[in-house]
Coordinates of C-alpha atoms in Angstrom, one line a residue:
Chain A
M1257 CA -10.2 -5.9 29.7
I1258 CA -9.7 -6.6 26.1
E1259 CA -12.5 -7.5 23.9
V1260 CA -11.9 -8.4 20.4
K1261 CA -15.0 -9.0 18.2
N1262 CA -15.4 -10.4 14.6
L1263 CA -12.1 -9.2 13.7
S1264 CA -10.8 -9.7 10.0
K1265 CA -7.7 -8.3 8.0
H1266 CA -7.3 -8.7 4.5
Y1267 CA -4.1 -7.3 2.7
G1268 CA -5.0 -6.8 -0.9
Q1269 CA -6.1 -10.4 -1.9
N1270 CA -4.6 -12.4 1.2
T1271 CA -6.6 -12.8 4.4
A1272 CA -4.2 -12.7 7.4
I1273 CA -7.3 -13.1 10.1
D1274 CA -10.7 -14.2 9.5
N1275 CA -13.2 -13.3 11.9
I1276 CA -11.7 -13.6 15.2
S1277 CA -13.7 -13.0 18.5
F1278 CA -12.2 -13.2 21.9
S1279 CA -12.1 -11.5 25.3
V1280 CA -9.5 -11.5 28.0
E1281 CA -10.6 -10.5 31.6
E1282 CA -8.2 -8.6 33.7
G1283 CA -5.2 -10.0 35.3
S1284 CA -5.1 -12.9 33.0
V1285 CA -2.0 -14.4 31.0
V1286 CA -3.3 -15.4 27.4
G1287 CA -1.1 -17.3 25.2
F1288 CA -1.5 -16.9 21.5
L1289 CA 0.0 -20.2 19.7
G1290 CA 0.1 -20.5 16.0
P1291 CA 2.4 -21.4 13.1
N1292 CA 4.5 -19.1 11.2
G1293 CA 2.1 -16.8 9.2
A1294 CA -1.4 -17.7 11.2
G1295 CA -1.9 -14.3 12.0
K1296 CA -0.7 -13.5 15.7
S1297 CA 1.6 -10.5 15.0
T1298 CA -1.5 -9.0 12.9
T1299 CA -3.8 -9.5 15.6
M1300 CA -1.3 -8.1 17.8
N1301 CA -0.7 -5.0 16.0
I1302 CA -4.2 -4.5 15.4
I1303 CA -4.8 -4.5 19.7
T1304 CA -2.0 -2.1 19.9
G1305 CA -3.5 0.4 17.1
Y1306 CA -0.4 0.0 14.8
L1307 CA -2.7 -1.8 12.2
S1308 CA -6.2 -1.2 11.7
A1309 CA -8.5 -4.1 11.1
S1310 CA -10.6 -4.4 7.8
S1311 CA -13.7 -5.2 9.9
G1312 CA -14.6 -5.9 13.5
T1313 CA -13.6 -4.2 16.5
V1314 CA -11.3 -3.9 19.7
T1315 CA -11.8 -2.4 22.9
V1316 CA -9.3 -2.0 25.5
G1317 CA -10.3 -1.1 29.1
G1318 CA -13.6 -0.2 27.9
F1319 CA -12.3 2.4 25.0
D1320 CA -12.7 1.5 21.1
I1321 CA -9.4 1.4 19.4
L1322 CA -10.4 3.4 16.7
E1323 CA -12.7 6.1 18.9
K1324 CA -10.0 6.6 21.2
P1325 CA -6.9 5.2 20.3
N1326 CA -4.6 7.7 22.7
E1327 CA -6.4 6.2 25.8
V1328 CA -6.2 2.5 24.6
K1329 CA -2.2 3.4 23.8
K1330 CA -1.7 4.6 26.9
L1331 CA -2.9 1.2 28.4
I1332 CA -0.9 -0.8 26.7
G1333 CA 2.7 -1.8 26.8
Y1334 CA 3.9 -3.5 23.3
L1335 CA 6.8 -5.2 22.7
P1336 CA 6.9 -6.3 18.8
E1337 CA 8.6 -9.1 17.1
I1338 CA 11.1 -6.7 16.2
P1339 CA 12.2 -4.5 18.9
P1340 CA 11.3 -1.2 17.9
L1341 CA 14.9 0.4 18.9
Y1342 CA 17.2 3.2 17.7
P1343 CA 20.4 1.9 16.6
D1344 CA 22.1 5.5 17.3
M1345 CA 20.8 6.1 20.5
T1346 CA 22.3 4.6 24.0
V1347 CA 19.8 2.9 26.2
E1348 CA 19.4 5.6 28.3
E1349 CA 18.4 8.3 26.0
F1350 CA 16.2 5.7 24.5
L1351 CA 14.2 4.8 27.3
N1352 CA 14.1 8.7 28.3
Y1353 CA 12.7 9.2 24.7
M1354 CA 10.1 6.6 24.9
Y1355 CA 9.2 7.5 28.6
D1356 CA 8.3 11.1 27.0
L1357 CA 6.7 10.1 24.0
K1358 CA 4.4 7.6 26.2
K1359 CA 3.5 10.7 28.6
V1360 CA 4.6 9.0 31.7
T1361 CA 4.0 10.5 34.9
I1362 CA 5.6 8.4 37.4
P1363 CA 8.7 9.7 38.6
R1364 CA 11.2 9.4 35.8
K1365 CA 14.7 8.5 37.3
K1366 CA 13.3 5.9 39.8
H1367 CA 10.8 4.4 37.5
I1368 CA 13.6 3.6 34.6
K1369 CA 15.8 2.7 37.3
E1370 CA 13.4 0.0 38.5
I1371 CA 12.7 -1.4 35.2
C1372 CA 16.4 -1.6 34.2
E1373 CA 17.2 -3.6 37.4
L1374 CA 14.1 -5.8 36.7
L1375 CA 15.3 -6.7 33.4
K1376 CA 18.8 -6.6 34.4
I1377 CA 20.1 -4.5 31.8
S1378 CA 21.5 -1.5 33.9
D1379 CA 24.9 -2.7 32.9
V1380 CA 24.6 -1.7 29.5
Y1381 CA 22.8 1.7 30.6
G1382 CA 25.2 4.1 29.1
R1383 CA 25.8 1.6 25.9
L1384 CA 24.6 2.2 22.2
I1385 CA 22.0 0.0 21.3
A1386 CA 23.8 -0.7 17.8
N1387 CA 26.4 -2.5 20.0
L1388 CA 24.2 -4.6 22.0
S1389 CA 23.8 -8.5 21.6
K1390 CA 20.3 -9.9 20.3
G1391 CA 19.4 -10.8 24.1
Y1392 CA 20.4 -7.4 25.3
R1393 CA 18.3 -5.8 22.7
Q1394 CA 15.2 -7.7 23.2
R1395 CA 15.6 -6.8 27.1
V1396 CA 15.9 -2.9 26.2
G1397 CA 12.7 -3.8 23.8
F1398 CA 11.0 -5.3 27.1
A1399 CA 11.8 -2.4 29.5
Q1400 CA 10.1 -0.1 26.6
A1401 CA 7.1 -2.0 26.9
L1402 CA 6.9 -2.0 30.8
L1403 CA 7.8 2.2 31.0
G1404 CA 4.4 3.7 32.6
N1405 CA 3.4 0.5 34.0
P1406 CA 0.7 -0.1 31.4
S1407 CA -2.1 -2.8 32.7
V1408 CA -2.1 -4.7 29.4
L1409 CA 1.1 -6.5 28.2
I1410 CA 1.2 -7.5 24.7
L1411 CA 4.5 -9.7 24.1
D1412 CA 5.2 -10.9 20.6
E1413 CA 7.7 -13.8 20.9
P1414 CA 9.5 -12.1 24.0
T1415 CA 12.2 -14.8 24.3
V1416 CA 13.4 -15.0 21.1
G1417 CA 17.0 -14.7 20.7
L1418 CA 17.6 -15.0 24.6
D1419 CA 19.9 -17.6 26.1
P1420 CA 18.1 -20.6 28.0
K1421 CA 19.2 -19.0 31.6
Q1422 CA 17.8 -15.6 30.3
I1423 CA 14.5 -17.6 28.9
I1424 CA 13.4 -18.7 32.7
E1425 CA 14.3 -15.4 33.9
I1426 CA 11.7 -13.7 31.4
R1427 CA 9.5 -16.4 32.1
N1428 CA 9.4 -15.9 35.9
M1429 CA 9.2 -12.2 35.3
I1430 CA 6.1 -12.6 32.9
K1431 CA 4.6 -14.8 35.6
E1432 CA 5.4 -12.4 38.1
L1433 CA 4.0 -9.5 36.3
G1434 CA 0.9 -12.0 35.4
K1435 CA -0.4 -11.4 38.6
S1436 CA -0.7 -7.8 38.2
H1437 CA -1.3 -7.4 34.7
T1438 CA -3.4 -8.5 31.8
I1439 CA -0.7 -10.2 29.4
I1440 CA -1.1 -11.5 26.0
L1441 CA 1.8 -13.5 24.6
S1442 CA 2.7 -15.2 21.6
S1443 CA 5.2 -17.7 21.0
H1444 CA 5.5 -21.0 18.8
I1445 CA 7.8 -22.2 21.9
L1446 CA 5.1 -24.6 23.3
P1447 CA 6.8 -25.4 26.7
E1448 CA 7.1 -21.6 27.2
I1449 CA 3.2 -21.2 26.5
Q1450 CA 2.6 -23.9 28.8
A1451 CA 4.8 -22.7 31.7
V1452 CA 3.3 -19.2 31.5
C1453 CA -0.1 -19.0 30.3
E1454 CA -3.4 -20.5 32.3
R1455 CA -5.5 -20.1 29.1
I1456 CA -4.0 -20.7 25.3
I1457 CA -5.6 -19.8 21.8
I1458 CA -4.5 -21.1 19.1
I1459 CA -4.7 -19.5 15.7
N1460 CA -4.4 -21.3 12.4
K1461 CA -4.4 -19.5 8.7
G1462 CA -5.9 -16.5 10.5
N1463 CA -8.8 -18.6 12.2
L1464 CA -9.1 -19.2 15.8
V1465 CA -9.5 -22.8 16.3
A1466 CA -9.0 -23.3 19.8
D1467 CA -9.6 -21.5 23.0
G1468 CA -9.2 -22.5 26.7
T1469 CA -7.0 -24.2 29.4
R1470 CA -4.7 -27.1 27.9
E1471 CA -6.6 -29.5 29.7
S1472 CA -10.0 -28.3 28.4
I1473 CA -8.4 -28.1 24.7
S1474 CA -7.2 -31.5 24.6
Q1475 CA -10.5 -32.7 26.1
S1476 CA -12.8 -30.8 23.4
L1477 CA -10.4 -32.4 20.6
G1478 CA -12.1 -36.1 21.9
G1479 CA -8.5 -37.4 22.5
E1480 CA -8.9 -41.3 21.9
N1481 CA -8.2 -42.1 25.7
K1482 CA -5.2 -44.5 24.9
V1483 CA -3.7 -46.1 27.5
T1484 CA -0.4 -47.6 27.5
L1485 CA 0.3 -51.1 29.6
C1486 CA 3.3 -52.8 30.4
A1487 CA 2.8 -56.4 31.7
E1488 CA 4.7 -59.5 32.0
G1489 CA 3.3 -62.5 31.0
S1490 CA 2.1 -64.3 27.8
E1491 CA 1.9 -62.0 25.0
S1492 CA -1.3 -63.4 23.4
E1493 CA -3.5 -64.6 26.5
I1494 CA -3.2 -60.9 27.9
F1495 CA -3.7 -59.6 24.3
K1496 CA -7.0 -61.4 24.0
G1497 CA -8.1 -60.6 27.9
L1498 CA -7.6 -57.0 27.1
K1499 CA -9.7 -57.1 24.2
N1500 CA -12.3 -58.5 26.3
I1501 CA -12.5 -55.9 28.6
N1502 CA -15.5 -53.7 28.6
N1503 CA -15.2 -50.4 26.6
V1504 CA -12.2 -51.2 25.0
E1505 CA -12.3 -50.7 21.3
A1506 CA -9.2 -51.9 20.1
V1507 CA -5.5 -53.1 21.4
E1508 CA -2.4 -53.1 19.7
C1509 CA 0.9 -54.8 21.1
G1510 CA 4.2 -52.6 21.0
G1511 CA 6.5 -55.7 21.3
E1512 CA 8.8 -57.1 23.8
K1513 CA 10.2 -54.5 26.3
E1514 CA 12.0 -56.4 28.4
P1515 CA 12.3 -60.4 28.8
G1516 CA 8.8 -61.4 29.2
V1517 CA 7.5 -58.2 29.2
F1518 CA 5.0 -56.6 26.6
E1519 CA 4.0 -53.4 25.8
Y1520 CA 0.2 -52.9 24.9
Y1521 CA -1.6 -49.8 23.7
V1522 CA -5.4 -50.1 24.5
F1523 CA -7.9 -47.6 22.8
A1524 CA -11.0 -47.2 25.0
K1525 CA -14.3 -45.5 23.6
K1526 CA -14.8 -42.0 23.9
G1527 CA -15.5 -40.8 27.6
C1528 CA -14.4 -43.8 29.5
D1529 CA -11.6 -44.5 31.9
I1530 CA -10.6 -48.2 31.3
R1531 CA -7.5 -47.8 33.7
R1532 CA -9.2 -49.7 36.8
D1533 CA -10.5 -52.4 34.7
I1534 CA -7.0 -53.2 33.0
F1535 CA -5.6 -52.9 36.7
N1536 CA -8.2 -55.6 38.0
Y1537 CA -8.0 -57.5 35.0
C1538 CA -4.5 -58.1 35.4
S1539 CA -4.2 -58.9 39.2
K1540 CA -6.9 -61.2 39.0
N1541 CA -4.8 -63.3 36.4
N1542 CA -1.4 -62.6 38.3
Y1543 CA 0.2 -60.7 35.2
P1544 CA 2.2 -58.2 37.3
V1545 CA 1.6 -54.6 36.0
L1546 CA 5.1 -52.6 35.3
R1547 CA 3.5 -49.3 33.9
L1548 CA 0.1 -48.1 33.1
V1549 CA 0.2 -44.6 31.6
N1550 CA -3.1 -42.7 30.1
S1551 CA -1.7 -40.7 27.2
A1552 CA -3.6 -37.6 26.9
L1553 CA -2.7 -35.4 24.4
S1554 CA 0.1 -33.3 25.2
L1555 CA 0.3 -29.4 23.7
E1556 CA 2.5 -30.8 21.2
D1557 CA -0.3 -32.9 20.1
V1558 CA -2.7 -30.6 20.5
F1559 CA -0.8 -27.9 18.4
L1560 CA 0.1 -30.2 15.5
R1561 CA -3.4 -31.7 15.4
L1562 CA -5.2 -28.4 15.2
T1563 CA -2.7 -26.5 13.1
S1564 CA -2.5 -29.6 10.3
D1565 CA -6.2 -29.8 9.7
N1566 CA -5.5 -29.3 5.9
N1567 CA -3.7 -33.1 5.9
I1568 CA -6.3 -34.3 7.7
E1569 CA -9.3 -33.0 5.7
E1570 CA -7.9 -34.2 2.3
N1571 CA -7.5 -37.5 4.2
P1572 CA -11.1 -39.0 3.6
T1573 CA -10.8 -41.9 6.4
N1574 CA -10.1 -39.0 9.0
N1575 CA -13.1 -37.0 8.2
E1576 CA -14.4 -37.7 12.0
E1577 CA -11.5 -35.9 13.5
S1578 CA -11.6 -32.7 10.9
G1579 CA -15.7 -32.8 12.1
D1580 CA -14.7 -32.7 15.6
K1581 CA -12.8 -29.2 15.2
K1582 CA -15.4 -27.4 13.8
Chain B
M1276 CA 5.7 16.1 19.7
K1277 CA 8.4 17.8 21.9
A1278 CA 9.8 14.0 22.3
I1279 CA 9.9 13.3 18.9
T1280 CA 11.4 17.1 17.8
K1281 CA 14.0 16.5 20.6
R1282 CA 15.2 12.9 19.4
E1283 CA 15.0 13.8 15.9
F1284 CA 17.4 16.8 16.4
K1285 CA 19.6 14.5 18.4
A1286 CA 19.7 11.8 15.6
Y1287 CA 20.8 14.5 13.0
F1288 CA 24.0 15.2 15.3
T1289 CA 24.5 11.7 16.3
S1290 CA 25.1 10.9 12.5
P1291 CA 27.2 13.1 10.6
I1292 CA 24.4 14.1 8.4
G1293 CA 23.6 17.4 10.8
Y1294 CA 27.2 18.3 10.7
V1295 CA 27.8 18.0 7.4
F1296 CA 24.9 19.5 5.7
I1297 CA 25.4 22.7 8.0
A1298 CA 29.3 22.9 7.0
V1299 CA 28.4 22.4 3.3
I1300 CA 26.1 25.1 3.5
L1301 CA 28.2 27.3 5.6
A1302 CA 31.2 26.4 3.2
L1303 CA 29.4 27.4 0.1
Y1304 CA 27.9 30.3 1.7
G1305 CA 31.3 31.7 2.4
Y1306 CA 32.5 30.9 -0.9
Y1307 CA 29.8 33.0 -2.8
F1308 CA 30.3 35.7 0.0
F1309 CA 33.7 35.9 -0.5
Q1310 CA 33.2 36.4 -4.5
V1311 CA 30.4 38.6 -4.6
L1312 CA 31.5 41.2 -1.5
M1313 CA 35.1 41.4 -1.6
L1314 CA 36.3 40.4 -5.1
H1315 CA 33.4 42.9 -6.9
S1316 CA 33.3 45.3 -3.8
S1317 CA 29.5 44.9 -4.0
S1318 CA 26.8 44.7 -1.3
F1319 CA 24.5 43.3 -3.2
I1320 CA 23.5 40.3 -0.6
S1321 CA 20.3 39.1 -2.6
S1322 CA 22.6 37.6 -5.0
V1323 CA 24.6 35.5 -2.5
Y1324 CA 21.2 34.2 -1.1
A1325 CA 19.8 33.8 -4.4
T1326 CA 22.4 31.3 -5.1
M1327 CA 22.0 29.9 -1.6
F1328 CA 18.7 29.2 -2.4
V1329 CA 19.6 26.7 -5.2
W1330 CA 22.0 24.9 -3.1
G1331 CA 19.5 24.9 -0.4
M1332 CA 17.0 23.0 -2.5
M1333 CA 19.4 20.5 -3.6
F1334 CA 20.7 19.8 -0.2
I1335 CA 17.2 19.3 1.7
P1336 CA 16.3 16.2 0.3
I1337 CA 19.4 14.9 2.0
L1338 CA 17.9 16.3 5.3
T1339 CA 14.5 14.7 4.8
M1340 CA 15.1 11.3 3.4
R1341 CA 15.5 9.7 6.6
T1342 CA 12.4 10.9 8.4
F1343 CA 10.1 8.1 7.8
S1344 CA 11.7 5.8 5.7
E1345 CA 14.5 4.9 8.4
E1346 CA 11.6 4.4 10.8
M1347 CA 9.6 2.1 8.8
K1348 CA 13.1 0.1 7.3
N1349 CA 14.0 -0.1 11.4
K1350 CA 10.3 -1.2 12.3
T1351 CA 10.5 1.8 15.0
D1352 CA 8.0 3.2 13.6
Q1353 CA 5.7 0.5 15.4
A1354 CA 6.9 2.3 18.8
L1355 CA 6.0 5.7 17.6
L1356 CA 2.5 4.8 16.6
T1357 CA 1.6 2.4 18.9
A1358 CA 2.4 5.5 21.9
P1359 CA -0.3 7.8 22.7
V1360 CA 0.8 10.6 20.0
G1361 CA -1.4 11.6 17.4
V1362 CA -0.2 11.5 14.0
T1363 CA 0.0 14.9 12.9
A1364 CA 2.2 15.7 16.1
I1365 CA 4.3 13.0 14.8
A1366 CA 4.4 14.5 11.2
A1367 CA 5.0 18.0 12.7
G1368 CA 7.6 16.6 15.1
K1369 CA 9.7 15.4 12.4
F1370 CA 9.3 18.6 10.3
L1371 CA 10.3 20.6 13.2
A1372 CA 13.2 18.7 13.8
S1373 CA 14.7 19.0 10.3
F1374 CA 13.8 22.4 10.2
A1375 CA 15.7 23.3 13.1
V1376 CA 18.8 22.2 11.3
F1377 CA 18.2 23.9 8.4
A1378 CA 17.5 27.0 10.6
I1379 CA 20.6 26.8 12.5
A1380 CA 22.7 26.3 8.9
M1381 CA 20.9 29.6 7.7
T1382 CA 21.2 31.6 10.8
A1383 CA 24.8 30.8 10.8
T1384 CA 25.3 32.6 7.6
L1385 CA 24.2 35.8 9.2
I1386 CA 27.5 36.2 11.2
P1387 CA 29.3 37.7 8.0
V1388 CA 26.7 40.0 7.5
L1389 CA 26.5 41.2 11.1
I1390 CA 30.6 41.7 11.2
I1391 CA 30.2 43.5 8.2
G1392 CA 27.7 45.6 9.8
F1393 CA 30.5 47.0 12.0
F1394 CA 32.4 48.6 9.3
S1395 CA 29.7 49.6 6.7
A1396 CA 26.2 50.2 6.8
P1397 CA 24.1 47.3 4.7
S1398 CA 20.7 47.0 3.6
W1399 CA 19.2 45.8 6.5
P1400 CA 15.9 45.0 5.1
V1401 CA 17.3 43.4 2.5
I1402 CA 19.3 41.3 4.5
L1403 CA 16.5 40.1 6.9
G1404 CA 14.0 39.9 4.0
N1405 CA 16.6 37.3 2.3
Y1406 CA 17.1 35.3 5.7
L1407 CA 13.4 35.2 6.1
G1408 CA 12.8 34.0 2.6
S1409 CA 15.5 31.2 2.8
L1410 CA 13.8 30.0 6.3
L1411 CA 10.3 30.2 4.6
Y1412 CA 11.1 28.4 1.1
G1413 CA 13.4 26.1 3.1
A1414 CA 10.5 25.0 5.7
A1415 CA 8.3 24.2 2.7
M1416 CA 10.7 21.9 0.8
I1417 CA 11.4 20.6 4.1
A1418 CA 7.7 19.9 4.6
I1419 CA 7.6 18.1 0.8
G1420 CA 10.4 16.4 1.6
T1421 CA 9.0 14.8 4.8
Y1422 CA 6.2 13.8 2.8
I1423 CA 7.9 11.7 0.2
S1424 CA 9.9 10.4 2.8
S1425 CA 6.8 8.8 4.5
L1426 CA 5.9 7.1 1.3
T1427 CA 8.9 4.9 0.9
Q1428 CA 11.0 2.8 3.3
S1429 CA 14.2 3.5 0.8
Q1430 CA 16.2 6.7 1.9
L1431 CA 17.6 7.0 -1.5
V1432 CA 14.4 6.5 -3.4
A1433 CA 13.2 9.4 -0.7
A1434 CA 16.2 11.5 -1.6
I1435 CA 16.2 11.3 -5.4
S1436 CA 12.3 11.8 -5.7
T1437 CA 12.7 14.9 -3.2
F1438 CA 15.6 16.0 -5.6
G1439 CA 13.6 15.8 -8.5
I1440 CA 10.7 17.6 -7.0
S1441 CA 13.1 20.5 -5.9
I1442 CA 14.8 20.9 -9.3
L1443 CA 11.3 20.9 -11.0
L1444 CA 10.2 23.7 -8.4
L1445 CA 13.4 25.7 -9.9
V1446 CA 12.6 25.3 -13.1
I1447 CA 9.5 25.6 -13.7
D1448 CA 9.3 29.1 -14.2
Q1449 CA 11.3 28.8 -17.1
L1450 CA 8.6 27.0 -18.9
T1451 CA 6.2 29.9 -19.1
S1452 CA 8.3 31.0 -22.1
L1453 CA 7.2 27.9 -23.8
V1454 CA 3.4 28.1 -22.8
T1455 CA 1.2 30.4 -24.8
D1456 CA -2.1 29.4 -22.7
D1457 CA -2.2 32.6 -20.1
F1458 CA -4.4 30.2 -17.6
T1459 CA -1.4 27.8 -17.5
V1460 CA 1.0 30.5 -17.3
K1461 CA -0.5 31.7 -14.3
I1462 CA -0.6 28.2 -12.5
I1463 CA 3.2 28.1 -13.6
N1464 CA 3.5 31.4 -11.7
W1465 CA 1.6 30.6 -8.8
L1466 CA 3.2 27.3 -8.1
S1467 CA 6.9 28.5 -8.4
F1468 CA 8.8 29.2 -5.6
T1469 CA 11.1 31.2 -7.4
T1470 CA 8.5 34.1 -8.1
R1471 CA 7.6 33.4 -4.3
Y1472 CA 10.8 33.9 -3.1
Q1473 CA 11.9 37.1 -5.6
P1474 CA 10.1 39.6 -3.2
F1475 CA 11.9 38.8 0.0
T1476 CA 15.0 39.4 -1.8
K1477 CA 14.2 43.1 -2.2
G1478 CA 13.5 43.7 1.0
I1479 CA 9.8 43.2 0.7
L1480 CA 7.7 41.5 3.2
S1481 CA 5.2 40.2 1.0
I1482 CA 2.4 38.5 2.8
S1483 CA 0.9 36.8 -0.1
S1484 CA 4.6 35.0 -0.4
I1485 CA 4.3 34.0 3.4
V1486 CA 0.9 32.8 3.0
F1487 CA 1.9 30.7 0.3
F1488 CA 4.9 29.2 1.8
L1489 CA 3.0 28.7 5.1
S1490 CA 0.3 27.0 3.3
V1491 CA 2.6 24.7 1.8
I1492 CA 4.0 23.5 5.0
A1493 CA 0.6 23.2 6.5
V1494 CA -0.8 21.1 3.4
F1495 CA 2.3 18.7 3.4
I1496 CA 2.3 18.2 7.0
F1497 CA -1.3 17.2 6.8
L1498 CA -0.6 15.0 3.9
T1499 CA 2.2 13.3 5.9
A1500 CA -0.4 12.8 8.7
R1501 CA -2.9 11.0 6.2
R1502 CA -0.2 9.2 4.9
I1503 CA 0.8 7.5 8.2
E1504 CA -2.9 7.0 9.0
N1505 CA -3.7 5.3 6.0
K1506 CA -0.9 3.0 6.0
R1507 CA -2.6 1.4 8.6
W1508 CA -5.4 0.6 6.8
R1509 CA -3.5 -1.3 3.8

């Protein structure tokens, strides 16, 4: 549905995005992650035709954004970072204006009413946008994006300024919309991306650093297979015993958590699952296992690792990690 | 384009700008009308419109300053430019809305003339010439102002720059007395709005003047559209 090829954008000397390529299939929900200034909004602005790329192409639904801008724009509903609202209009006037501007053909009254009910803005329908709270403005902006029922939705930080209850409502709505729409969603709220998106694209400093499901990204990072163990028994005995298990690279002690119960961090070689071996060792030696957890990388870990690469590269002892990413 | 014109036109009247603009134009018109026609017992309506020409040039920047500057500042241009509308339609839509406000003010100035028409026989060709002339120079000035507004986010900068240009266009033919070079004089006369406007005040429908003003409008709508398009690439 959306095809982005070798996209670059320079603002004078600054490079906002640098040779990004990805494609989004019809009906999928993709999360755009990245720290502030990574190039998320720029990428979205280019896909929607607000900006033009310095080089590279974008096609949506088979239409090139430069050759057939109007066809592409008809397919896309866009909620920019700052909702494009006219403060001097009422919600009613604004939605009707956007309806005309987008040349929507669905019956007007019913369509606008449905969208207002979906976003729960019916009770502010007659009010001036200037007098609305941030949460309501965000939702009016969202409503504007849904006008004409476009098959692609591009949402730049859709839950900014909403209260926790509204955030959950909007998330559920995005999930619901995701069944029938292609959605690109940007955010720097990680649980949000995790809750809504099946696929994640991480951008840092204008470069695409990861693309895939959360699991596949954390796997490709080659997470070090760290297992946390809480077992009862002599600390030094268990420490020695764990070290002798096959494929174990290192063991660290985490100290006494309860009387007689110690915590250990066991690091295994890449690609080895040592949980069973640890359990067998403990049961054979009668050390009651109180906790055994495989600490896979969470999205937070993945995100921090991928986006703080400068620190790693500057640090010569971590050369291997930075090599992994490239 | 229709949607844009409609919204812009409405926006003039949800804020006081539209009302104030029309009210001030009509008040000034009323004053000069009274002075010339009543106090001097003259039917020389052209002098009233000639004065209005100057005032119109000065007030039009207020009308056009917000057209694009405000959109850029509020980031509402994102909705406009990601909607399936061409850039020329956006530029033309904005121009038409500003022009409509100006046209309302100018059309209202005909009311006193019509009333006089009941009591005497004024020279209708002169009146209509003046009216048409004012619409044309106003439209050309609005096209220039709209273009200048698309250059900056600041309404104030847009207004002052447009103001500067309209004053330059008013005084430009005074430069002819300072220049001796025939060619330069020709260029100045060609550019001067005043010389183009003059035939209308005599009730002459000058085709070359009409074409001149229409071309200015077309050129500046085109430039505005290019400017919007160009902004995407920077």
